[in-house]
Tab-separated table of C-alpha atoms and ligand atoms in Angstrom:
chain	number	residue	atom	x	y	z
A	1	MET	CA	-11.115	-29.541	51.746
A	2	SER	CA	-14.461	-30.815	50.404
A	3	ASN	CA	-15.024	-33.202	47.531
A	4	HIS	CA	-16.341	-32.497	44.116
A	5	PRO	CA	-19.905	-33.784	43.739
A	6	SER	CA	-19.962	-37.111	41.835
A	7	PRO	CA	-22.385	-37.662	38.921
A	8	ALA	CA	-24.167	-40.177	41.135
A	9	LEU	CA	-24.750	-37.566	43.878
A	10	LEU	CA	-25.989	-35.021	41.379
A	11	ALA	CA	-28.365	-37.597	39.875
A	12	ALA	CA	-29.693	-38.536	43.388
A	13	LEU	CA	-30.285	-34.863	44.225
A	14	ARG	CA	-32.017	-34.244	40.886
A	15	ASP	CA	-34.293	-37.219	41.566
A	16	ARG	CA	-35.078	-36.158	45.110
A	17	LEU	CA	-35.765	-32.478	44.287
A	18	GLY	CA	-37.396	-32.675	40.896
A	19	PRO	CA	-36.971	-30.110	38.122
A	20	LYS	CA	-37.991	-27.088	40.259
A	21	GLY	CA	-35.500	-27.991	42.941
A	22	PHE	CA	-32.428	-28.715	40.902
A	23	SER	CA	-30.617	-26.800	38.222
A	24	SER	CA	-27.210	-27.134	36.680
A	25	ASP	CA	-27.966	-24.608	33.925
A	26	SER	CA	-25.261	-21.967	33.983
A	27	ALA	CA	-27.725	-19.181	33.026
A	28	ASP	CA	-29.938	-20.107	36.060
A	29	LEU	CA	-26.980	-20.109	38.393
A	30	ALA	CA	-25.059	-17.054	37.127
A	31	PRO	CA	-26.854	-14.266	39.157
A	32	TRP	CA	-26.424	-16.242	42.359
A	33	LEU	CA	-22.716	-16.853	41.973
A	34	GLU	CA	-21.804	-13.188	42.357
A	35	ASP	CA	-22.376	-11.114	45.471
A	36	TRP	CA	-24.378	-7.864	45.586
A	37	ARG	CA	-21.244	-5.705	45.483
A	38	ARG	CA	-19.788	-7.726	42.585
A	39	ARG	CA	-16.664	-8.388	44.596
A	40	TYR	CA	-16.810	-12.184	44.722
A	41	HIS	CA	-17.350	-14.588	41.864
A	42	GLY	CA	-17.947	-18.223	42.726
A	43	ALA	CA	-18.658	-21.435	40.933
A	44	ALA	CA	-20.986	-24.366	41.710
A	45	ALA	CA	-21.900	-27.606	39.911
A	46	ALA	CA	-25.590	-27.071	40.701
A	47	MET	CA	-28.129	-24.977	42.508
A	48	LEU	CA	-30.428	-26.921	44.888
A	49	SER	CA	-33.752	-25.232	45.721
A	50	PRO	CA	-35.570	-27.397	48.297
A	51	ALA	CA	-39.268	-26.731	49.128
A	52	SER	CA	-39.382	-28.401	52.521
A	53	THR	CA	-37.272	-29.112	55.616
A	54	ASP	CA	-37.357	-32.793	54.684
A	55	GLU	CA	-35.777	-32.022	51.399
A	56	VAL	CA	-33.082	-29.864	53.068
A	57	SER	CA	-32.408	-32.767	55.469
A	58	ASP	CA	-31.948	-35.231	52.610
A	59	ILE	CA	-29.729	-32.790	50.722
A	60	VAL	CA	-27.456	-32.354	53.717
A	61	ARG	CA	-27.363	-36.093	54.429
A	62	PHE	CA	-26.516	-37.007	50.831
A	63	CYS	CA	-23.749	-34.321	50.730
A	64	ALA	CA	-22.368	-35.291	54.147
A	65	ASP	CA	-22.033	-38.914	52.958
A	66	GLU	CA	-19.782	-37.788	50.104
A	67	GLY	CA	-18.119	-34.884	51.986
A	68	VAL	CA	-19.496	-32.371	49.494
A	69	ALA	CA	-19.874	-28.690	50.637
A	70	LEU	CA	-23.063	-26.658	50.663
A	71	VAL	CA	-23.312	-22.856	50.487
A	72	PRO	CA	-26.720	-21.724	51.854
A	73	GLN	CA	-28.114	-18.630	50.261
A	74	GLY	CA	-31.222	-16.452	50.696
A	75	GLY	CA	-31.663	-13.076	48.981
A	76	ASN	CA	-27.916	-12.795	48.193
A	77	THR	CA	-27.618	-9.451	49.910
A	78	SER	CA	-24.524	-10.230	51.994
A	79	MET	CA	-22.092	-7.293	52.302
A	80	VAL	CA	-19.224	-9.631	53.039
A	81	GLY	CA	-19.483	-12.385	50.419
A	82	GLY	CA	-21.045	-14.668	53.017
A	83	ALA	CA	-23.363	-16.450	50.542
A	84	THR	CA	-21.095	-16.726	47.526
A	85	PRO	CA	-19.348	-20.027	46.936
A	86	GLY	CA	-15.613	-20.183	46.401
A	87	PRO	CA	-14.161	-20.260	42.870
A	88	GLU	CA	-13.199	-23.985	43.016
A	89	GLY	CA	-16.663	-25.159	41.908
A	90	ASP	CA	-16.755	-28.089	44.288
A	91	ALA	CA	-19.610	-26.751	46.466
A	92	LEU	CA	-23.351	-26.851	45.721
A	93	LEU	CA	-25.419	-23.723	46.116
A	94	LEU	CA	-28.319	-24.286	48.484
A	95	SER	CA	-30.928	-21.717	47.650
A	96	MET	CA	-33.587	-21.358	50.367
A	97	ARG	CA	-35.824	-19.052	48.353
A	98	ARG	CA	-38.521	-21.663	47.558
A	99	MET	CA	-39.117	-22.265	51.267
A	100	ASN	CA	-41.151	-19.074	51.524
A	101	LYS	CA	-44.281	-20.030	53.521
A	102	MET	CA	-45.516	-18.174	56.588
A	103	ARG	CA	-46.245	-21.239	58.696
A	104	SER	CA	-48.261	-19.292	61.187
A	105	LEU	CA	-49.027	-15.797	62.362
A	106	SER	CA	-50.737	-14.959	65.591
A	107	ALA	CA	-51.552	-11.556	66.942
A	108	ASP	CA	-52.587	-13.089	70.228
A	109	ALA	CA	-49.334	-15.019	70.702
A	110	ASN	CA	-47.428	-12.100	69.159
A	111	VAL	CA	-45.281	-14.415	66.998
A	112	ALA	CA	-44.866	-15.370	63.401
A	113	VAL	CA	-43.290	-18.617	62.179
A	114	ALA	CA	-41.635	-17.913	58.885
A	115	GLU	CA	-39.688	-20.230	56.639
A	116	ALA	CA	-36.170	-19.308	55.702
A	117	GLY	CA	-37.042	-17.998	52.213
A	118	VAL	CA	-39.661	-15.514	53.343
A	119	ILE	CA	-38.614	-12.060	52.194
A	120	LEU	CA	-38.434	-9.469	55.007
A	121	ALA	CA	-40.835	-7.055	53.282
A	122	HIS	CA	-43.402	-9.901	53.004
A	123	LEU	CA	-43.097	-10.562	56.714
A	124	HIS	CA	-43.681	-6.863	57.346
A	125	ASP	CA	-46.848	-7.007	55.279
A	126	ALA	CA	-48.071	-10.239	56.892
A	127	ALA	CA	-47.563	-8.803	60.394
A	128	ALA	CA	-49.399	-5.611	59.420
A	129	SER	CA	-52.355	-7.674	58.162
A	130	VAL	CA	-52.972	-8.902	61.741
A	131	GLY	CA	-52.361	-5.489	63.322
A	132	ARG	CA	-48.838	-6.238	64.442
A	133	ARG	CA	-45.329	-5.390	63.339
A	134	PHE	CA	-42.006	-7.099	62.880
A	135	PRO	CA	-39.636	-4.258	63.869
A	136	LEU	CA	-36.362	-5.078	62.179
A	137	SER	CA	-35.849	-3.359	58.883
A	138	LEU	CA	-33.062	-2.518	56.444
A	139	GLY	CA	-32.406	-1.114	52.962
A	140	ALA	CA	-32.437	-4.601	51.378
A	141	ARG	CA	-35.821	-5.573	52.886
A	142	GLY	CA	-37.226	-6.260	49.357
A	143	SER	CA	-34.867	-9.199	48.825
A	144	ALA	CA	-33.235	-10.207	52.128
A	145	THR	CA	-34.738	-13.386	53.530
A	146	ILE	CA	-35.461	-14.563	57.088
A	147	GLY	CA	-32.923	-17.403	56.950
A	148	GLY	CA	-30.147	-15.004	55.927
A	149	LEU	CA	-31.212	-12.394	58.460
A	150	VAL	CA	-31.177	-15.003	61.280
A	151	SER	CA	-27.894	-16.515	60.038
A	152	THR	CA	-26.162	-13.128	59.981
A	153	ASN	CA	-27.862	-11.749	63.140
A	154	ALA	CA	-28.885	-8.792	60.983
A	155	GLY	CA	-29.148	-5.312	62.415
A	156	GLY	CA	-30.357	-2.487	60.206
A	157	THR	CA	-31.977	0.843	60.892
A	158	GLN	CA	-34.432	-0.121	63.644
A	159	VAL	CA	-32.148	-1.764	66.201
A	160	LEU	CA	-32.260	0.949	68.854
A	161	ARG	CA	-35.446	-0.169	70.560
A	162	PHE	CA	-35.891	-3.891	69.757
A	163	GLY	CA	-32.335	-5.068	69.128
A	164	THR	CA	-30.869	-7.210	66.336
A	165	MET	CA	-32.272	-10.505	65.115
A	166	ARG	CA	-30.829	-12.148	68.223
A	167	GLY	CA	-33.402	-10.332	70.313
A	168	LEU	CA	-36.300	-11.073	67.971
A	169	VAL	CA	-35.853	-14.787	67.283
A	170	GLU	CA	-37.865	-16.895	69.730
A	171	GLY	CA	-37.411	-20.228	68.087
A	172	ILE	CA	-35.497	-21.972	65.312
A	173	GLU	CA	-35.712	-25.012	63.115
A	174	ALA	CA	-32.513	-25.983	61.395
A	175	VAL	CA	-30.898	-28.890	59.601
A	176	LEU	CA	-27.569	-29.709	61.259
A	177	PRO	CA	-24.486	-30.814	59.280
A	178	ASP	CA	-25.320	-34.539	59.604
A	179	GLY	CA	-28.799	-33.961	58.127
A	180	SER	CA	-30.634	-34.184	61.494
A	181	VAL	CA	-33.447	-31.694	62.146
A	182	PHE	CA	-33.092	-29.466	65.198
A	183	ASN	CA	-36.637	-28.416	66.063
A	184	SER	CA	-36.845	-25.642	68.567
A	185	LEU	CA	-39.572	-23.477	67.148
A	186	ALA	CA	-41.595	-23.245	70.386
A	187	ALA	CA	-41.445	-19.680	71.668
A	188	LEU	CA	-40.431	-20.601	75.227
A	189	LYS	CA	-39.785	-17.553	77.379
A	190	LYS	CA	-37.768	-19.733	79.743
A	191	ASP	CA	-35.701	-22.765	78.761
A	192	ASN	CA	-32.634	-23.817	80.685
A	193	ARG	CA	-31.807	-27.155	79.129
A	194	GLY	CA	-28.196	-26.257	78.590
A	195	TYR	CA	-26.293	-24.693	75.666
A	196	ASP	CA	-28.549	-22.530	73.631
A	197	LEU	CA	-28.193	-23.988	70.125
A	198	ARG	CA	-30.636	-21.402	68.788
A	199	GLN	CA	-28.327	-18.573	69.763
A	200	LEU	CA	-25.403	-20.477	68.344
A	201	LEU	CA	-27.111	-20.780	64.945
A	202	ILE	CA	-28.032	-17.056	64.934
A	203	GLY	CA	-25.060	-15.288	63.357
A	204	ALA	CA	-23.353	-18.603	62.401
A	205	GLU	CA	-23.556	-17.640	58.697
A	206	GLY	CA	-24.650	-21.182	57.784
A	207	THR	CA	-21.419	-22.712	59.098
A	208	LEU	CA	-23.163	-24.904	61.714
A	209	GLY	CA	-26.273	-25.883	59.778
A	210	VAL	CA	-29.072	-24.526	57.625
A	211	VAL	CA	-31.808	-22.465	59.234
A	212	THR	CA	-35.102	-23.623	57.694
A	213	ALA	CA	-37.621	-21.630	59.750
A	214	ALA	CA	-37.782	-19.195	62.652
A	215	THR	CA	-40.325	-18.093	65.226
A	216	LEU	CA	-40.196	-14.299	65.349
A	217	ARG	CA	-41.357	-11.859	67.866
A	218	LEU	CA	-43.979	-9.341	66.843
A	219	VAL	CA	-44.599	-5.978	68.493
A	220	PRO	CA	-47.525	-3.568	68.470
A	221	ALA	CA	-48.273	-1.883	65.170
A	222	VAL	CA	-47.307	1.735	64.673
A	223	GLY	CA	-50.019	4.081	65.915
A	224	SER	CA	-48.251	7.182	64.691
A	225	ARG	CA	-44.717	7.958	63.756
A	226	SER	CA	-42.747	11.191	63.649
A	227	VAL	CA	-39.875	11.259	61.213
A	228	ALA	CA	-37.470	14.219	61.322
A	229	TRP	CA	-34.472	15.239	59.267
A	230	ILE	CA	-32.080	17.247	61.367
A	231	GLY	CA	-28.975	19.256	60.533
A	232	LEU	CA	-26.227	19.575	63.134
A	233	ALA	CA	-22.615	20.479	63.554
A	234	SER	CA	-20.947	17.281	64.748
A	235	PRO	CA	-21.502	13.631	65.774
A	236	GLU	CA	-21.077	14.800	69.418
A	237	LYS	CA	-24.121	17.067	68.991
A	238	ALA	CA	-25.954	14.140	67.411
A	239	LEU	CA	-25.368	11.977	70.487
A	240	ALA	CA	-26.396	14.827	72.767
A	241	LEU	CA	-29.638	15.109	70.793
A	242	LEU	CA	-30.284	11.340	71.207
A	243	ARG	CA	-29.926	11.623	74.979
A	244	LEU	CA	-32.213	14.652	75.007
A	245	LEU	CA	-34.838	12.774	72.964
A	246	ASP	CA	-34.421	9.730	75.283
A	247	ASN	CA	-35.370	11.890	78.232
A	248	ALA	CA	-38.292	13.480	76.408
A	249	VAL	CA	-39.954	10.517	74.637
A	250	GLY	CA	-38.129	7.514	76.020
A	251	ASP	CA	-37.846	4.397	73.936
A	252	ALA	CA	-40.268	5.836	71.323
A	253	VAL	CA	-37.085	6.698	69.398
A	254	GLU	CA	-36.611	3.677	67.151
A	255	SER	CA	-34.159	5.010	64.566
A	256	PHE	CA	-31.307	7.389	64.888
A	257	GLU	CA	-29.278	7.362	61.697
A	258	LEU	CA	-26.282	9.596	61.074
A	259	VAL	CA	-25.797	10.986	57.600
A	260	PRO	CA	-22.764	13.161	56.798
A	261	ARG	CA	-23.030	15.920	54.149
A	262	GLN	CA	-20.951	13.873	51.748
A	263	ALA	CA	-23.247	10.888	51.893
A	264	LEU	CA	-26.279	13.089	51.281
A	265	ASP	CA	-24.446	14.689	48.337
A	266	LEU	CA	-23.762	11.221	46.852
A	267	VAL	CA	-27.454	10.291	47.078
A	268	LEU	CA	-28.609	13.586	45.587
A	269	ARG	CA	-26.123	13.103	42.696
A	270	HIS	CA	-26.805	9.461	41.915
A	271	VAL	CA	-30.377	8.669	42.923
A	272	SER	CA	-33.121	10.186	40.786
A	273	GLY	CA	-36.027	12.027	42.327
A	274	THR	CA	-34.241	12.899	45.567
A	275	ARG	CA	-33.978	16.364	47.165
A	276	ALA	CA	-32.331	17.817	50.229
A	277	PRO	CA	-34.849	18.152	53.109
A	278	LEU	CA	-33.250	21.309	54.601
A	279	GLN	CA	-32.339	24.545	52.863
A	280	GLY	CA	-28.984	25.377	54.440
A	281	THR	CA	-25.827	23.271	54.398
A	282	HIS	CA	-24.965	21.164	57.418
A	283	GLU	CA	-21.901	19.000	57.929
A	284	TRP	CA	-23.978	16.275	59.600
A	285	HIS	CA	-27.562	15.149	59.680
A	286	VAL	CA	-29.599	12.619	61.579
A	287	LEU	CA	-32.747	10.875	60.506
A	288	VAL	CA	-34.813	10.200	63.556
A	289	GLU	CA	-37.933	8.130	63.760
A	290	ALA	CA	-40.107	8.087	66.936
A	291	VAL	CA	-42.936	5.625	67.010
A	292	ALA	CA	-45.944	5.450	69.306
A	293	PRO	CA	-48.304	2.515	69.593
A	294	MET	CA	-52.040	3.094	69.097
A	295	VAL	CA	-52.644	4.042	72.713
A	296	ALA	CA	-49.901	6.562	73.356
A	297	PRO	CA	-50.942	10.146	74.308
A	298	ASP	CA	-49.922	12.736	71.726
A	299	PRO	CA	-46.300	11.605	71.128
A	300	GLU	CA	-45.919	13.940	68.141
A	301	LYS	CA	-46.319	16.956	70.349
A	302	GLU	CA	-43.611	15.691	72.776
A	303	PHE	CA	-41.246	14.932	69.922
A	304	GLY	CA	-41.715	18.391	68.363
A	305	ARG	CA	-41.277	20.020	71.758
A	306	ALA	CA	-37.998	18.154	72.357
A	307	LEU	CA	-36.657	19.107	68.964
A	308	ARG	CA	-37.486	22.813	69.532
A	309	ALA	CA	-35.667	22.587	72.930
A	310	ALA	CA	-32.657	21.096	71.136
A	311	LEU	CA	-32.730	23.933	68.630
A	312	ALA	CA	-32.963	26.544	71.414
A	313	ILE	CA	-29.850	25.288	73.257
A	314	GLY	CA	-27.841	24.875	70.030
A	315	VAL	CA	-27.689	21.054	69.919
A	316	VAL	CA	-29.399	21.152	66.593
A	317	GLU	CA	-28.849	23.670	63.683
A	318	ASP	CA	-32.088	23.048	61.836
A	319	ALA	CA	-34.765	20.422	61.606
A	320	VAL	CA	-37.826	19.488	59.635
A	321	ILE	CA	-40.526	17.000	60.800
A	322	ALA	CA	-42.159	15.172	57.938
A	323	ALA	CA	-45.596	16.634	57.377
A	324	SER	CA	-46.922	13.491	55.698
A	325	GLU	CA	-46.201	9.787	55.282
A	326	ALA	CA	-44.921	10.573	51.738
A	327	GLN	CA	-42.413	13.019	53.120
A	328	ALA	CA	-41.326	10.551	55.818
A	329	GLU	CA	-40.766	7.949	53.130
A	330	ALA	CA	-38.732	10.474	51.079
A	331	PHE	CA	-36.488	11.103	54.091
A	332	TRP	CA	-36.033	7.352	54.501
A	333	ARG	CA	-35.242	6.933	50.828
A	334	LEU	CA	-32.323	9.376	51.225
A	335	ARG	CA	-30.967	7.236	54.056
A	336	ASP	CA	-31.570	3.859	52.434
A	337	SER	CA	-29.960	4.880	49.161
A	338	ILE	CA	-26.521	5.695	50.603
A	339	SER	CA	-25.044	2.274	49.737
A	340	GLU	CA	-26.335	2.336	46.228
A	341	ALA	CA	-25.148	5.940	45.594
A	342	GLU	CA	-21.800	5.076	47.018
A	343	LYS	CA	-21.479	2.050	44.746
A	344	LYS	CA	-22.255	4.182	41.693
A	345	ASP	CA	-19.767	6.818	42.699
A	346	GLY	CA	-16.663	4.704	42.755
A	347	PRO	CA	-14.473	2.463	44.862
A	348	ALA	CA	-14.371	2.560	48.647
A	349	ALA	CA	-12.812	0.464	51.364
A	350	LYS	CA	-15.877	-0.367	53.449
A	351	HIS	CA	-15.918	-0.952	57.198
A	352	ASP	CA	-18.680	-1.908	59.513
A	353	ILE	CA	-17.365	-0.984	62.934
A	354	SER	CA	-18.666	-0.490	66.435
A	355	VAL	CA	-17.350	0.986	69.669
A	356	GLU	CA	-19.241	1.866	72.802
A	357	VAL	CA	-22.094	4.223	71.937
A	358	SER	CA	-20.756	7.038	74.087
A	359	THR	CA	-17.311	6.972	72.498
A	360	MET	CA	-18.326	6.711	68.800
A	361	PRO	CA	-18.688	10.501	68.036
A	362	ARG	CA	-15.105	11.206	69.138
A	363	PHE	CA	-13.687	7.974	67.777
A	364	MET	CA	-15.113	8.499	64.287
A	365	VAL	CA	-13.958	12.076	63.938
A	366	GLU	CA	-10.443	11.369	65.168
A	367	ALA	CA	-10.120	8.156	63.193
A	368	ALA	CA	-11.330	9.888	59.990
A	369	ALA	CA	-8.656	12.600	60.456
A	370	GLU	CA	-5.926	9.990	61.002
A	371	VAL	CA	-6.977	7.947	57.959
A	372	GLU	CA	-7.086	11.004	55.689
A	373	ARG	CA	-3.698	12.140	56.938
A	374	ARG	CA	-2.083	8.755	56.514
A	375	PHE	CA	-3.659	8.021	53.103
A	376	PRO	CA	-3.674	11.361	51.230
A	377	GLY	CA	-6.615	11.868	48.824
A	378	THR	CA	-8.927	9.459	50.598
A	379	ARG	CA	-12.224	10.732	52.092
A	380	VAL	CA	-13.931	9.099	54.942
A	381	VAL	CA	-17.757	9.038	54.768
A	382	PRO	CA	-18.968	7.454	57.945
A	383	PHE	CA	-22.702	6.978	58.170
A	384	GLY	CA	-25.345	4.838	59.816
A	385	HIS	CA	-26.433	3.579	63.159
A	386	LEU	CA	-24.943	6.089	65.604
A	387	GLY	CA	-27.546	5.235	68.177
A	388	ASP	CA	-26.128	1.657	68.232
A	389	GLY	CA	-22.502	2.776	68.255
A	390	ASN	CA	-22.174	1.314	64.737
A	391	VAL	CA	-21.139	3.289	61.708
A	392	HIS	CA	-20.160	2.288	58.200
A	393	PHE	CA	-16.740	3.871	58.192
A	394	ASN	CA	-16.348	3.811	54.441
A	395	VAL	CA	-13.156	5.270	52.986
A	396	ARG	CA	-13.487	6.554	49.445
A	397	ALA	CA	-10.574	6.062	47.098
A	398	PRO	CA	-8.693	9.178	45.886
A	399	THR	CA	-10.234	10.529	42.720
A	400	ASP	CA	-7.144	9.626	40.691
A	401	ALA	CA	-6.888	6.100	42.135
A	402	ALA	CA	-5.829	3.369	39.729
A	403	ALA	CA	-8.046	0.386	38.988
A	404	GLY	CA	-7.695	-2.265	41.674
A	405	TRP	CA	-7.348	0.307	44.478
A	406	ILE	CA	-9.575	-1.696	46.797
A	407	GLU	CA	-7.443	-4.846	46.448
A	408	ASN	CA	-4.192	-2.924	46.929
A	409	GLU	CA	-4.039	0.371	48.910
A	410	GLY	CA	-7.562	-0.356	50.174
A	411	LEU	CA	-6.185	-3.320	52.170
A	412	ALA	CA	-3.700	-1.103	53.999
A	413	VAL	CA	-6.550	1.350	54.776
A	414	THR	CA	-8.646	-1.482	56.159
A	415	ALA	CA	-5.848	-2.797	58.349
A	416	PHE	CA	-5.309	0.754	59.649
A	417	VAL	CA	-9.001	1.284	60.428
A	418	HIS	CA	-9.330	-2.091	62.054
A	419	ASP	CA	-6.254	-1.529	64.195
A	420	LEU	CA	-7.767	1.761	65.461
A	421	VAL	CA	-11.084	0.056	66.248
A	422	THR	CA	-9.426	-2.853	67.980
A	423	ALA	CA	-7.281	-0.474	70.076
A	424	ALA	CA	-10.564	1.282	71.115
A	425	GLY	CA	-12.010	-2.031	72.269
A	426	GLY	CA	-14.470	-2.150	69.408
A	427	SER	CA	-15.579	-4.633	66.730
A	428	ILE	CA	-14.494	-4.969	63.104
A	429	SER	CA	-17.897	-6.347	62.203
A	430	ALA	CA	-20.861	-4.771	63.952
A	431	GLU	CA	-23.667	-6.119	61.771
A	432	HIS	CA	-22.486	-7.399	58.375
A	433	GLY	CA	-20.802	-10.497	59.650
A	434	ILE	CA	-17.437	-11.982	58.604
A	435	GLY	CA	-18.280	-13.961	55.448
A	436	GLN	CA	-15.183	-14.283	53.307
A	437	MET	CA	-14.342	-10.593	53.295
A	438	ARG	CA	-13.418	-10.247	56.959
A	439	LEU	CA	-11.999	-13.674	57.553
A	440	SER	CA	-8.322	-12.782	57.466
A	441	GLU	CA	-8.879	-9.678	59.569
A	442	LEU	CA	-10.750	-11.743	62.183
A	443	ALA	CA	-7.844	-14.171	62.174
A	444	ARG	CA	-5.396	-11.298	62.581
A	445	LEU	CA	-7.201	-9.369	65.277
A	446	GLY	CA	-9.626	-11.820	66.937
A	447	ASP	CA	-9.157	-12.743	70.540
A	448	PRO	CA	-7.284	-16.097	70.483
A	449	ALA	CA	-9.547	-17.635	73.121
A	450	ARG	CA	-12.611	-16.757	71.084
A	451	LEU	CA	-11.130	-18.032	67.820
A	452	ALA	CA	-10.100	-21.331	69.449
A	453	ALA	CA	-13.646	-21.818	70.794
A	454	MET	CA	-15.129	-21.019	67.402
A	455	ARG	CA	-12.885	-23.560	65.713
A	456	ALA	CA	-13.698	-26.180	68.336
A	457	ILE	CA	-17.501	-25.676	67.971
A	458	LYS	CA	-17.228	-25.792	64.189
A	459	LYS	CA	-15.214	-28.997	64.304
A	460	ALA	CA	-17.565	-30.650	66.789
A	461	LEU	CA	-20.801	-29.886	64.849
A	462	ASP	CA	-19.431	-30.017	61.322
A	463	PRO	CA	-16.509	-32.476	61.434
A	464	LYS	CA	-16.451	-32.863	57.664
A	465	GLY	CA	-16.386	-29.065	57.075
A	466	ILE	CA	-19.231	-29.151	54.542
A	467	MET	CA	-21.296	-26.191	55.765
A	468	ASN	CA	-20.393	-22.925	54.062
A	469	PRO	CA	-16.646	-23.567	54.112
A	470	GLY	CA	-14.293	-20.623	53.952
A	471	LYS	CA	-16.695	-18.339	55.839
A	472	LEU	CA	-16.769	-16.913	59.378
A	473	VAL	CA	-14.411	-19.399	61.087
A	474	PRO	CA	-10.790	-18.568	60.220
A	475	ALA	CA	-8.509	-21.474	59.502
A	476	LEU	CA	-5.136	-21.218	61.295
A	477	ASP	CA	-3.464	-19.673	58.216
A	478	ASP	CA	-6.240	-17.208	57.240
A	479	ALA	CA	-4.368	-14.206	58.702
A	480	GLN	CA	-2.087	-14.298	55.637
A	481	GLU	CA	-4.680	-13.230	53.147
A	482	SER	CA	-6.852	-10.111	53.193
A	483	LEU	CA	-9.603	-8.504	51.158
A	484	ALA	CA	-11.192	-5.132	51.854
B	501	2HG	C1	-26.591	0.320	55.688
B	501	2HG	O1	-26.661	0.620	56.887
B	501	2HG	C2	-26.065	-1.038	55.274
B	501	2HG	O2	-27.027	1.084	54.835
B	501	2HG	C3	-24.964	-0.927	54.203
B	501	2HG	O3	-25.665	-1.779	56.322
B	501	2HG	C4	-23.751	-0.213	54.630
B	501	2HG	O4	-23.006	0.033	52.375
B	501	2HG	C5	-22.692	0.007	53.577
B	501	2HG	O5	-21.512	0.184	53.921
B	502	ZN	ZN1	-25.948	-0.809	58.218
């Protein structure tokens, strides 16, 4: 249990950070004390907004001295309440948004060094300005920040070829829970000096320290891209198509996103200016993006040829290749709006699951049938990153569900889904992390050896428990509580 910040600590922090770096004004704090989904409402005595690593280091040192907890936050786009403080009000919110400098950007070295508060879309623009690209992308790219993306090992819609953040981070600078600065920004291809602290900090959700900057891998800019919207009969057919495209155009396929008819309907109903790309009705769709660097020989032709072959052998029901960048963007808007449309439509028990890629089509269809049978009136709308074996297996509440469905019946649905995933050898959190939302489920279903190791690492690096408490690392009694 952490301590409440004393007036002396708050005064010292105010002095150190100045007016731009310290606020205890409730109107300033309010938007940052609630998560994107409006599921978690926290409290904090102040919001600290450092502008440099030195300031972060002093903040952490001052707080460690008094045993006061810190909750790091970037763009506040966590899907699992990972950046929202608890309701007790004894933690301080540590906003990293003012640390938003690109420290360096080199097309020759193929890396960018970005501070934690750099917004993903700004990194995309910066990389493009030197003829390179940072390949990871997601719907929240206009507000998600590098520190949060690193700390959650973010995935998104472009993982297929270049991997998650783990595969794209080449160096890290972080402030550890005693205030010391871990500087490992050098992009060393080989480094065998023991435990890889960088990898430990990636995906640690701020529980082992605060990421202040990262060295990120850049890849060649897009020479041309082919974006297609494809209608098909089943997830099995979708996976067959992915293998077919793999053979035809290799790793040019960078996105392979599954969209069920119901998810498309939600977007068309709730998001203005959207229209269905295909004329007929299809139970399933995939959005495919194939990218070729500047030098590739006529990739569009190969991609079109492969799709026509898929159509001829019945893998695909119908398909349209975007005829312009504007049309490609319109296809992507349909995909990227699913979360928003779903939120507008009503309550759902959300799940972010993975199983082995080859087993996902069958798993998701069978699991959806079992859920709908066991919980009459629910509808499963699984969508997302089929090419990564990761779908958002979201279960919509029955239309006549009472208020509070998520916190009541929804919990039983979640336990049921997670039991099925665990039995299939999969993960209950493929890309969104654990935060506070999945803590009790991780405690209930996590491998005991893994949980014991996580607790031991947390205790060793953060003995006072001041870094983002109540997130990611389950306490021994966390299996009792649950929130979908
Ligand atoms: C996506 O893939 C995001 O669109 C959000 O990870 C998923 O809202 C969701 O369940
Ligand atoms: Zn996703």
